[in-house]
mmCIF file of C-alpha atoms in Angstrom:
data_model
loop_
_atom_site.group_PDB
_atom_site.id
_atom_site.type_symbol
_atom_site.label_atom_id
_atom_site.label_comp_id
_atom_site.label_asym_id
_atom_site.label_seq_id
_atom_site.Cartn_x
_atom_site.Cartn_y
_atom_site.Cartn_z
ATOM 1 C CA MET O 22 -5.495 29.598 2.923
ATOM 2 C CA SER O 23 -4.793 29.654 -0.848
ATOM 3 C CA ASP O 24 -7.053 31.874 -2.964
ATOM 4 C CA LYS O 25 -7.215 28.906 -5.412
ATOM 5 C CA PRO O 26 -10.485 27.007 -5.737
ATOM 6 C CA VAL O 27 -10.852 24.127 -3.316
ATOM 7 C CA LEU O 28 -11.130 20.550 -4.727
ATOM 8 C CA ARG O 29 -12.350 18.027 -2.217
ATOM 9 C CA ILE O 30 -11.332 14.403 -2.411
ATOM 10 C CA GLY O 31 -13.287 11.365 -1.418
ATOM 11 C CA LEU O 32 -11.186 8.144 -1.334
ATOM 12 C CA ILE O 33 -12.660 4.652 -1.455
ATOM 13 C CA GLY O 34 -10.140 1.936 -0.340
ATOM 14 C CA THR O 35 -7.251 2.242 2.157
ATOM 15 C CA GLY O 36 -4.885 -0.524 1.167
ATOM 16 C CA PHE O 37 -1.426 -0.069 -0.673
ATOM 17 C CA MET O 38 -2.785 1.891 -3.616
ATOM 18 C CA GLY O 39 -5.031 3.991 -1.332
ATOM 19 C CA LYS O 40 -1.967 5.148 0.614
ATOM 20 C CA ALA O 41 -0.039 5.707 -2.726
ATOM 21 C CA HIS O 42 -2.747 7.948 -3.826
ATOM 22 C CA VAL O 43 -2.754 9.925 -0.480
ATOM 23 C CA PHE O 44 1.100 10.247 -0.845
ATOM 24 C CA GLY O 45 0.541 11.503 -4.326
ATOM 25 C CA PHE O 46 -2.014 14.237 -3.432
ATOM 26 C CA ALA O 47 0.178 15.342 -0.501
ATOM 27 C CA SER O 48 3.385 15.453 -2.731
ATOM 28 C CA ALA O 49 1.557 17.108 -5.731
ATOM 29 C CA GLN O 50 0.531 20.047 -3.593
ATOM 30 C CA LYS O 51 4.118 20.571 -2.389
ATOM 31 C CA VAL O 52 6.086 20.243 -5.691
ATOM 32 C CA PHE O 53 3.679 21.656 -8.374
ATOM 33 C CA ASP O 54 1.793 24.917 -8.823
ATOM 34 C CA LEU O 55 -1.690 23.210 -9.001
ATOM 35 C CA PRO O 56 -4.867 24.830 -10.246
ATOM 36 C CA TYR O 57 -6.641 23.850 -6.979
ATOM 37 C CA HIS O 58 -6.157 23.640 -3.352
ATOM 38 C CA LEU O 59 -6.744 20.035 -2.324
ATOM 39 C CA GLU O 60 -8.808 19.059 0.655
ATOM 40 C CA LEU O 61 -8.956 15.411 1.789
ATOM 41 C CA HIS O 62 -12.587 15.337 2.708
ATOM 42 C CA THR O 63 -13.790 11.725 3.313
ATOM 43 C CA VAL O 64 -12.338 8.304 3.281
ATOM 44 C CA ALA O 65 -14.452 5.105 2.973
ATOM 45 C CA ASP O 66 -13.559 1.631 4.145
ATOM 46 C CA VAL O 67 -15.455 -1.687 4.855
ATOM 47 C CA THR O 68 -16.056 -0.705 8.469
ATOM 48 C CA GLU O 69 -16.534 2.434 10.554
ATOM 49 C CA ASP O 70 -13.415 1.542 12.680
ATOM 50 C CA ALA O 71 -11.202 0.925 9.662
ATOM 51 C CA ALA O 72 -12.343 4.038 7.973
ATOM 52 C CA ALA O 73 -11.689 6.059 11.156
ATOM 53 C CA ARG O 74 -8.249 4.768 11.473
ATOM 54 C CA ALA O 75 -7.557 5.555 7.888
ATOM 55 C CA ALA O 76 -8.852 9.085 8.309
ATOM 56 C CA ALA O 77 -6.476 9.526 11.337
ATOM 57 C CA ASP O 78 -3.556 8.015 9.510
ATOM 58 C CA PHE O 79 -4.150 9.701 6.106
ATOM 59 C CA GLY O 80 -5.446 13.193 7.238
ATOM 60 C CA PHE O 81 -9.064 12.929 6.022
ATOM 61 C CA ALA O 82 -11.657 15.086 7.736
ATOM 62 C CA HIS O 83 -14.387 12.501 7.721
ATOM 63 C CA ALA O 84 -14.708 8.801 7.578
ATOM 64 C CA THR O 85 -17.449 6.256 6.587
ATOM 65 C CA ALA O 86 -18.279 2.704 5.981
ATOM 66 C CA ASP O 87 -20.888 3.812 3.334
ATOM 67 C CA TRP O 88 -19.163 4.716 0.093
ATOM 68 C CA ARG O 89 -22.659 5.519 -1.478
ATOM 69 C CA SER O 90 -23.198 8.288 1.114
ATOM 70 C CA MET O 91 -19.762 9.691 0.305
ATOM 71 C CA VAL O 92 -20.483 9.692 -3.380
ATOM 72 C CA ALA O 93 -23.824 11.499 -2.790
ATOM 73 C CA ASP O 94 -22.110 14.202 -0.672
ATOM 74 C CA PRO O 95 -22.440 17.505 -2.614
ATOM 75 C CA GLN O 96 -19.265 18.895 -1.020
ATOM 76 C CA ILE O 97 -17.045 16.230 -2.668
ATOM 77 C CA ASP O 98 -15.680 16.961 -6.114
ATOM 78 C CA VAL O 99 -13.568 13.914 -6.930
ATOM 79 C CA ILE O 100 -14.140 10.294 -6.160
ATOM 80 C CA ASP O 101 -10.850 8.299 -6.003
ATOM 81 C CA ILE O 102 -11.427 4.529 -6.319
ATOM 82 C CA THR O 103 -8.777 2.128 -5.094
ATOM 83 C CA ALA O 104 -11.212 -0.575 -4.022
ATOM 84 C CA PRO O 105 -10.991 -4.248 -5.512
ATOM 85 C CA ASN O 106 -11.329 -4.437 -9.290
ATOM 86 C CA ALA O 107 -14.858 -5.920 -9.241
ATOM 87 C CA LEU O 108 -16.191 -2.858 -7.537
ATOM 88 C CA HIS O 109 -14.869 -0.291 -9.842
ATOM 89 C CA LYS O 110 -17.828 -0.193 -12.253
ATOM 90 C CA GLU O 111 -20.574 0.159 -9.612
ATOM 91 C CA MET O 112 -18.568 2.923 -7.733
ATOM 92 C CA ALA O 113 -17.574 4.789 -10.762
ATOM 93 C CA LEU O 114 -21.046 4.841 -12.485
ATOM 94 C CA ALA O 115 -22.596 6.032 -9.188
ATOM 95 C CA ALA O 116 -19.928 8.883 -8.882
ATOM 96 C CA ILE O 117 -20.382 9.813 -12.542
ATOM 97 C CA SER O 118 -24.240 9.914 -12.094
ATOM 98 C CA ALA O 119 -23.710 12.281 -9.212
ATOM 99 C CA GLY O 120 -21.466 14.598 -11.323
ATOM 100 C CA LYS O 121 -18.197 13.740 -9.791
ATOM 101 C CA HIS O 122 -14.744 13.496 -11.443
ATOM 102 C CA VAL O 123 -13.445 9.992 -11.037
ATOM 103 C CA TYR O 124 -9.904 8.772 -10.462
ATOM 104 C CA CYS O 125 -9.792 4.975 -10.698
ATOM 105 C CA GLU O 126 -6.985 2.525 -10.201
ATOM 106 C CA LYS O 127 -6.253 0.050 -12.999
ATOM 107 C CA PRO O 128 -7.788 -2.077 -14.344
ATOM 108 C CA LEU O 129 -10.695 0.184 -15.112
ATOM 109 C CA ALA O 130 -13.106 -2.820 -14.954
ATOM 110 C CA PRO O 131 -12.802 -6.647 -15.215
ATOM 111 C CA LEU O 132 -14.479 -6.685 -18.703
ATOM 112 C CA ALA O 133 -14.171 -4.374 -21.705
ATOM 113 C CA SER O 134 -18.007 -4.257 -21.860
ATOM 114 C CA ASP O 135 -17.931 -2.783 -18.328
ATOM 115 C CA ALA O 136 -15.231 -0.312 -19.134
ATOM 116 C CA ARG O 137 -17.234 0.731 -22.283
ATOM 117 C CA GLN O 138 -20.244 1.629 -19.999
ATOM 118 C CA MET O 139 -18.022 3.588 -17.716
ATOM 119 C CA ALA O 140 -16.263 5.548 -20.405
ATOM 120 C CA ASP O 141 -19.493 6.334 -22.276
ATOM 121 C CA ALA O 142 -21.077 7.480 -18.968
ATOM 122 C CA ALA O 143 -18.239 9.776 -18.283
ATOM 123 C CA ALA O 144 -18.223 11.226 -21.746
ATOM 124 C CA ALA O 145 -22.004 11.810 -21.569
ATOM 125 C CA LYS O 146 -21.850 13.452 -18.199
ATOM 126 C CA GLY O 147 -18.845 15.604 -19.189
ATOM 127 C CA VAL O 148 -16.745 14.693 -16.065
ATOM 128 C CA LYS O 149 -13.059 14.243 -16.071
ATOM 129 C CA THR O 150 -11.520 10.845 -15.500
ATOM 130 C CA GLN O 151 -8.157 9.179 -14.846
ATOM 131 C CA VAL O 152 -7.012 5.617 -14.740
ATOM 132 C CA GLY O 153 -3.900 4.771 -12.605
ATOM 133 C CA PHE O 154 -1.222 3.899 -15.069
ATOM 134 C CA ASN O 155 1.315 6.080 -13.338
ATOM 135 C CA TYR O 156 4.470 4.251 -14.791
ATOM 136 C CA LEU O 157 3.706 6.240 -17.946
ATOM 137 C CA CYS O 158 4.496 9.375 -15.945
ATOM 138 C CA ASN O 159 8.203 8.584 -15.616
ATOM 139 C CA PRO O 160 10.347 11.307 -17.202
ATOM 140 C CA MET O 161 12.503 8.610 -18.714
ATOM 141 C CA LEU O 162 9.616 7.002 -20.557
ATOM 142 C CA ARG O 163 8.633 10.532 -21.812
ATOM 143 C CA LEU O 164 12.258 11.027 -22.983
ATOM 144 C CA ALA O 165 12.144 7.556 -24.735
ATOM 145 C CA ARG O 166 8.910 8.602 -26.592
ATOM 146 C CA GLU O 167 10.445 11.996 -27.593
ATOM 147 C CA MET O 168 13.540 10.243 -28.952
ATOM 148 C CA ILE O 169 11.547 7.752 -30.990
ATOM 149 C CA ALA O 170 9.327 10.503 -32.326
ATOM 150 C CA ALA O 171 12.218 12.689 -33.259
ATOM 151 C CA GLY O 172 13.755 9.750 -35.410
ATOM 152 C CA GLU O 173 16.889 9.321 -33.236
ATOM 153 C CA LEU O 174 16.460 5.645 -33.446
ATOM 154 C CA GLY O 175 15.552 5.729 -37.113
ATOM 155 C CA GLU O 176 12.859 3.300 -38.421
ATOM 156 C CA ILE O 177 11.701 1.066 -35.592
ATOM 157 C CA ARG O 178 12.229 -2.570 -36.329
ATOM 158 C CA GLY O 179 11.454 -4.348 -33.065
ATOM 159 C CA TYR O 180 9.999 -3.910 -29.706
ATOM 160 C CA ARG O 181 10.093 -6.095 -26.563
ATOM 161 C CA GLY O 182 8.013 -5.263 -23.412
ATOM 162 C CA LEU O 183 7.933 -7.240 -20.116
ATOM 163 C CA HIS O 184 6.195 -6.838 -16.875
ATOM 164 C CA ALA O 185 7.332 -9.731 -14.434
ATOM 165 C CA GLU O 186 6.963 -10.138 -10.686
ATOM 166 C CA ASP O 187 6.906 -13.169 -8.371
ATOM 167 C CA TYR O 188 3.968 -12.370 -6.007
ATOM 168 C CA MET O 189 2.120 -15.523 -7.399
ATOM 169 C CA ALA O 190 5.167 -17.778 -7.673
ATOM 170 C CA ASP O 191 4.286 -19.784 -4.526
ATOM 171 C CA ALA O 192 1.883 -22.599 -5.613
ATOM 172 C CA ASP O 193 0.676 -22.745 -2.003
ATOM 173 C CA GLY O 194 -0.319 -18.987 -2.078
ATOM 174 C CA PRO O 195 -4.107 -18.541 -1.688
ATOM 175 C CA TRP O 196 -6.692 -18.001 -4.338
ATOM 176 C CA THR O 197 -7.455 -14.159 -4.571
ATOM 177 C CA PHE O 198 -9.750 -11.932 -6.516
ATOM 178 C CA ARG O 199 -6.900 -11.683 -9.042
ATOM 179 C CA HIS O 200 -7.710 -15.195 -9.969
ATOM 180 C CA ASP O 201 -11.336 -14.440 -10.811
ATOM 181 C CA PRO O 202 -12.068 -15.590 -14.409
ATOM 182 C CA ALA O 203 -13.705 -12.240 -14.972
ATOM 183 C CA GLY O 204 -10.822 -9.830 -15.591
ATOM 184 C CA GLY O 205 -8.229 -11.841 -13.734
ATOM 185 C CA GLY O 206 -4.791 -13.244 -14.718
ATOM 186 C CA ALA O 207 -1.310 -11.962 -15.079
ATOM 187 C CA LEU O 208 -1.940 -10.425 -18.536
ATOM 188 C CA ALA O 209 -4.786 -8.289 -17.181
ATOM 189 C CA ASP O 210 -3.146 -7.418 -13.896
ATOM 190 C CA ILE O 211 0.385 -6.457 -14.934
ATOM 191 C CA GLY O 212 0.652 -7.260 -18.729
ATOM 192 C CA SER O 213 -1.818 -4.331 -19.001
ATOM 193 C CA HIS O 214 1.061 -2.025 -17.937
ATOM 194 C CA ALA O 215 3.361 -3.541 -20.706
ATOM 195 C CA LEU O 216 0.577 -2.957 -23.290
ATOM 196 C CA ALA O 217 0.106 0.727 -22.105
ATOM 197 C CA THR O 218 3.728 1.277 -22.301
ATOM 198 C CA ALA O 219 4.056 -0.131 -25.800
ATOM 199 C CA GLU O 220 1.334 2.013 -27.220
ATOM 200 C CA PHE O 221 2.626 5.093 -25.190
ATOM 201 C CA LEU O 222 6.038 4.598 -27.049
ATOM 202 C CA LEU O 223 4.968 3.415 -30.553
ATOM 203 C CA GLY O 224 1.390 4.129 -31.028
ATOM 204 C CA PRO O 225 -1.623 1.819 -31.601
ATOM 205 C CA ILE O 226 -1.265 -1.971 -31.688
ATOM 206 C CA ALA O 227 -3.138 -3.189 -34.844
ATOM 207 C CA GLU O 228 -2.924 -7.048 -34.466
ATOM 208 C CA VAL O 229 -2.070 -9.531 -31.823
ATOM 209 C CA MET O 230 -1.166 -13.233 -31.407
ATOM 210 C CA GLY O 231 -1.625 -14.427 -27.950
ATOM 211 C CA ASP O 232 -0.438 -17.215 -25.718
ATOM 212 C CA CYS O 233 -1.930 -17.310 -22.209
ATOM 213 C CA ILE O 234 -0.698 -20.054 -19.907
ATOM 214 C CA THR O 235 -1.914 -21.376 -16.588
ATOM 215 C CA MET O 236 0.985 -23.142 -14.696
ATOM 216 C CA ILE O 237 -0.569 -23.426 -11.197
ATOM 217 C CA GLY O 238 -3.877 -25.239 -11.727
ATOM 218 C CA GLN O 239 -5.257 -24.906 -8.129
ATOM 219 C CA ARG O 240 -4.751 -22.906 -5.060
ATOM 220 C CA PRO O 241 -5.968 -23.121 -1.524
ATOM 221 C CA ASP O 242 -9.186 -21.144 -0.894
ATOM 222 C CA GLY O 243 -8.489 -20.337 2.775
ATOM 223 C CA GLN O 244 -11.159 -22.792 4.058
ATOM 224 C CA GLY O 245 -9.281 -25.931 3.794
ATOM 225 C CA ASN O 246 -10.154 -26.670 0.138
ATOM 226 C CA MET O 247 -8.450 -26.286 -3.178
ATOM 227 C CA ARG O 248 -9.967 -24.005 -5.827
ATOM 228 C CA ALA O 249 -9.286 -24.340 -9.545
ATOM 229 C CA VAL O 250 -7.385 -21.659 -11.348
ATOM 230 C CA THR O 251 -8.232 -21.006 -14.933
ATOM 231 C CA VAL O 252 -6.602 -17.629 -15.608
ATOM 232 C CA ASP O 253 -3.112 -17.154 -16.951
ATOM 233 C CA ASP O 254 0.019 -17.109 -14.879
ATOM 234 C CA VAL O 255 1.914 -15.941 -17.853
ATOM 235 C CA GLY O 256 0.308 -13.983 -20.742
ATOM 236 C CA ARG O 257 2.331 -13.305 -23.888
ATOM 237 C CA ALA O 258 1.598 -11.779 -27.244
ATOM 238 C CA PHE O 259 3.247 -10.931 -30.516
ATOM 239 C CA LEU O 260 2.396 -7.546 -31.727
ATOM 240 C CA ARG O 261 1.946 -5.703 -35.022
ATOM 241 C CA PHE O 262 1.745 -1.999 -34.658
ATOM 242 C CA ALA O 263 -0.162 0.305 -36.910
ATOM 243 C CA ASN O 264 3.075 2.078 -37.956
ATOM 244 C CA GLY O 265 4.545 -1.160 -39.295
ATOM 245 C CA ALA O 266 6.752 -2.009 -36.287
ATOM 246 C CA GLN O 267 6.447 -5.498 -34.695
ATOM 247 C CA GLY O 268 7.322 -6.909 -31.287
ATOM 248 C CA SER O 269 6.104 -8.774 -28.265
ATOM 249 C CA ILE O 270 4.965 -8.202 -24.639
ATOM 250 C CA GLU O 271 4.685 -10.557 -21.614
ATOM 251 C CA GLY O 272 2.856 -10.315 -18.267
ATOM 252 C CA ASN O 273 4.248 -12.809 -15.737
ATOM 253 C CA TRP O 274 3.410 -12.999 -12.078
ATOM 254 C CA ILE O 275 5.326 -16.236 -11.280
ATOM 255 C CA ALA O 276 8.736 -14.883 -12.404
ATOM 256 C CA THR O 277 10.711 -16.130 -9.299
ATOM 257 C CA GLY O 278 12.988 -13.302 -7.908
ATOM 258 C CA ARG O 279 11.502 -10.509 -9.934
ATOM 259 C CA LYS O 280 9.827 -7.705 -7.995
ATOM 260 C CA MET O 281 9.172 -5.092 -10.612
ATOM 261 C CA GLN O 282 10.679 -5.980 -13.999
ATOM 262 C CA HIS O 283 8.564 -3.453 -16.084
ATOM 263 C CA ASP O 284 11.035 -3.359 -18.911
ATOM 264 C CA PHE O 285 11.189 -2.482 -22.579
ATOM 265 C CA GLU O 286 13.722 -2.526 -25.495
ATOM 266 C CA VAL O 287 13.259 -0.617 -28.794
ATOM 267 C CA TYR O 288 15.301 -1.446 -31.814
ATOM 268 C CA GLY O 289 15.699 0.957 -34.815
ATOM 269 C CA THR O 290 17.847 1.424 -37.881
ATOM 270 C CA LYS O 291 19.849 4.111 -36.110
ATOM 271 C CA GLY O 292 19.917 3.074 -32.572
ATOM 272 C CA ALA O 293 18.239 1.397 -29.685
ATOM 273 C CA LEU O 294 16.862 1.979 -26.184
ATOM 274 C CA ALA O 295 16.672 -0.146 -23.047
ATOM 275 C CA PHE O 296 14.805 0.474 -19.871
ATOM 276 C CA SER O 297 14.051 -1.329 -16.619
ATOM 277 C CA GLN O 298 11.651 -0.152 -13.923
ATOM 278 C CA GLU O 299 13.841 -1.722 -11.369
ATOM 279 C CA ARG O 300 16.308 1.033 -12.167
ATOM 280 C CA PHE O 301 13.749 3.395 -13.454
ATOM 281 C CA ASN O 302 15.804 6.615 -13.128
ATOM 282 C CA GLU O 303 17.892 5.408 -16.110
ATOM 283 C CA LEU O 304 17.431 4.964 -19.796
ATOM 284 C CA HIS O 305 20.109 3.286 -21.957
ATOM 285 C CA PHE O 306 20.767 4.527 -25.442
ATOM 286 C CA TYR O 307 22.764 2.860 -28.325
ATOM 287 C CA SER O 308 23.664 4.927 -31.371
ATOM 288 C CA THR O 309 25.104 3.663 -34.692
ATOM 289 C CA ALA O 310 26.496 7.270 -35.105
ATOM 290 C CA ASP O 311 29.206 6.553 -32.562
ATOM 291 C CA ALA O 312 32.539 5.672 -33.950
ATOM 292 C CA PRO O 313 33.479 2.028 -34.335
ATOM 293 C CA GLY O 314 35.192 0.813 -31.259
ATOM 294 C CA ARG O 315 33.248 3.405 -29.100
ATOM 295 C CA ARG O 316 29.759 1.923 -29.574
ATOM 296 C CA GLY O 317 27.795 0.619 -26.690
ATOM 297 C CA PHE O 318 24.669 1.321 -24.651
ATOM 298 C CA ARG O 319 25.235 4.553 -22.561
ATOM 299 C CA ARG O 320 23.328 5.417 -19.496
ATOM 300 C CA ILE O 321 21.220 8.505 -19.389
ATOM 301 C CA ALA O 322 20.558 9.385 -15.714
ATOM 302 C CA ALA O 323 17.335 11.207 -14.759
ATOM 303 C CA SER O 324 17.887 14.822 -13.923
ATOM 304 C CA PRO O 325 16.307 18.206 -13.824
ATOM 305 C CA ASP O 326 16.855 18.266 -17.641
ATOM 306 C CA HIS O 327 13.885 15.768 -17.782
ATOM 307 C CA PRO O 328 10.824 17.594 -16.450
ATOM 308 C CA PRO O 329 9.282 17.324 -14.066
ATOM 309 C CA TYR O 330 12.148 15.569 -12.230
ATOM 310 C CA GLY O 331 13.465 19.011 -11.119
ATOM 311 C CA ARG O 332 10.299 19.597 -9.172
ATOM 312 C CA PHE O 333 11.311 16.808 -6.779
ATOM 313 C CA CYS O 334 15.126 17.086 -6.798
ATOM 314 C CA VAL O 335 17.500 19.770 -7.935
ATOM 315 C CA ALA O 336 20.436 17.454 -8.781
ATOM 316 C CA PRO O 337 20.821 14.644 -11.285
ATOM 317 C CA GLY O 338 21.400 11.043 -10.196
ATOM 318 C CA HIS O 339 19.587 11.456 -6.838
ATOM 319 C CA GLN O 340 16.467 9.787 -8.234
ATOM 320 C CA ILE O 341 12.694 10.002 -7.808
ATOM 321 C CA GLY O 342 10.380 7.177 -6.645
ATOM 322 C CA PHE O 343 7.172 5.294 -7.238
ATOM 323 C CA ASN O 344 5.059 7.661 -5.145
ATOM 324 C CA ASP O 345 6.525 10.608 -7.042
ATOM 325 C CA LEU O 346 5.082 8.990 -10.269
ATOM 326 C CA LYS O 347 1.743 9.253 -8.525
ATOM 327 C CA ALA O 348 2.148 12.892 -7.778
ATOM 328 C CA ILE O 349 2.968 13.584 -11.523
ATOM 329 C CA GLU O 350 -0.102 11.546 -12.631
ATOM 330 C CA ILE O 351 -2.269 13.586 -10.166
ATOM 331 C CA GLU O 352 -0.863 16.896 -11.418
ATOM 332 C CA GLY O 353 -1.885 16.052 -14.936
ATOM 333 C CA TYR O 354 -5.275 14.940 -13.870
ATOM 334 C CA LEU O 355 -5.972 18.093 -11.917
ATOM 335 C CA ARG O 356 -4.943 20.195 -14.860
ATOM 336 C CA ALA O 357 -7.353 18.174 -17.001
ATOM 337 C CA ILE O 358 -10.142 18.918 -14.460
ATOM 338 C CA ALA O 359 -9.206 22.614 -14.785
ATOM 339 C CA GLY O 360 -9.581 22.509 -18.520
ATOM 340 C CA GLU O 361 -5.868 23.255 -19.095
ATOM 341 C CA ILE O 362 -5.028 19.953 -20.894
ATOM 342 C CA PRO O 363 -6.803 16.917 -22.157
ATOM 343 C CA GLU O 364 -7.234 13.897 -19.873
ATOM 344 C CA PRO O 365 -3.763 12.334 -19.772
ATOM 345 C CA PHE O 366 -5.148 8.754 -19.370
ATOM 346 C CA GLY O 367 -8.851 8.858 -18.928
ATOM 347 C CA PHE O 368 -11.503 6.032 -19.006
ATOM 348 C CA ALA O 369 -11.386 5.848 -22.894
ATOM 349 C CA ALA O 370 -7.705 4.996 -22.561
ATOM 350 C CA GLY O 371 -8.474 2.449 -19.823
ATOM 351 C CA LEU O 372 -11.089 0.852 -22.118
ATOM 352 C CA ARG O 373 -8.470 0.670 -24.854
ATOM 353 C CA ILE O 374 -6.108 -1.323 -22.553
ATOM 354 C CA GLN O 375 -8.847 -3.751 -21.469
ATOM 355 C CA ARG O 376 -9.805 -4.260 -25.119
ATOM 356 C CA LEU O 377 -6.195 -5.152 -25.960
ATOM 357 C CA VAL O 378 -6.186 -7.677 -22.960
ATOM 358 C CA GLU O 379 -9.309 -9.346 -24.153
ATOM 359 C CA THR O 380 -8.222 -9.590 -27.847
ATOM 360 C CA ILE O 381 -5.037 -11.269 -26.744
ATOM 361 C CA GLN O 382 -6.925 -13.633 -24.638
ATOM 362 C CA ARG O 383 -9.291 -14.499 -27.571
ATOM 363 C CA SER O 384 -6.403 -14.833 -29.791
ATOM 364 C CA SER O 385 -4.752 -17.372 -27.381
ATOM 365 C CA ALA O 386 -7.926 -19.388 -27.219
ATOM 366 C CA ALA O 387 -8.352 -19.382 -31.027
ATOM 367 C CA ARG O 388 -4.601 -19.839 -31.656
ATOM 368 C CA GLN O 389 -4.598 -17.233 -34.590
ATOM 369 C CA TRP O 390 -3.759 -13.658 -35.150
ATOM 370 C CA MET O 391 -6.562 -11.091 -34.369
ATOM 371 C CA ALA O 392 -7.131 -7.375 -35.247
ATOM 372 C CA VAL O 393 -7.603 -5.032 -32.430
ATOM 373 C CA THR O 394 -10.731 -2.878 -32.869
ATOM 374 C CA ALA O 395 -10.720 0.923 -32.410
#
């Protein structure tokens, strides 16, 4: 047994993201020198049988169908929420009230007003929080931000961000919680990642002009009826950044053929960058300093020169994966809990993204530019 202090984890939700979090915890302990020894204490699901199966599959010591009892357990230090979006607020506030640190998948809450309550409660209680925006943990995104900050692209003139997938492209696909008017829609679900990446690279967005479109007006409800859809299938916005740069983002869940097109392009006076999540171990760089006849986007392959890639693989070009980004996210969060660094992307940051989403939605309805409040 390690002589490090033990941090006991309670997980709510056992779907895809719950499994990704478990992989992240397991990998983080293997590849990083963490400030804690992690113990997978309790997992909660909707039934005792489902929770017991998850405990056996994931390696948790205990299982429960009562998430409230898990939150109240004094042995548990961190509550990890991967339950449906509408439940995040109630679960997080209960965990914060019990003095637990809270790790919550995005979106933080369906509404910015809910996210504000959660962020304020966490700050008042002094617990550490994390929202699951693990794409930002990619070493290639960190490299891009460093290059922009160092002036390698010169003055930034333009930005284009896109998150497109096709999981809602089938008009016969069922109505889901993602279609709920409170917090639903492509902009909130995946456009939020495009917004987080834009601010990660270029800083705060000051103004937006939104355009949110519903293309599939009704979907089957699973009970033989059709249910109206009012949320956006495609959410777009023009952006004005506080630093003077301008650009655009799009969230699109009916982009036929696209599985994970979380892309961006940055254009400056000295060069440009291009990135695609579908090939996320690469960053493409164009420099005007290259000689005429030799100019073009060159590929920078992820390698141990781009920390913490080397923690996962000793050789360049071998690549890291999605679950590795979760491990990187978890490592940063645990260091924040230990007081070594600020929260990498806490509830206040999650609130910021929800505020951006809602400002774009209001702008779309009003058909005018709107300022983004702090």
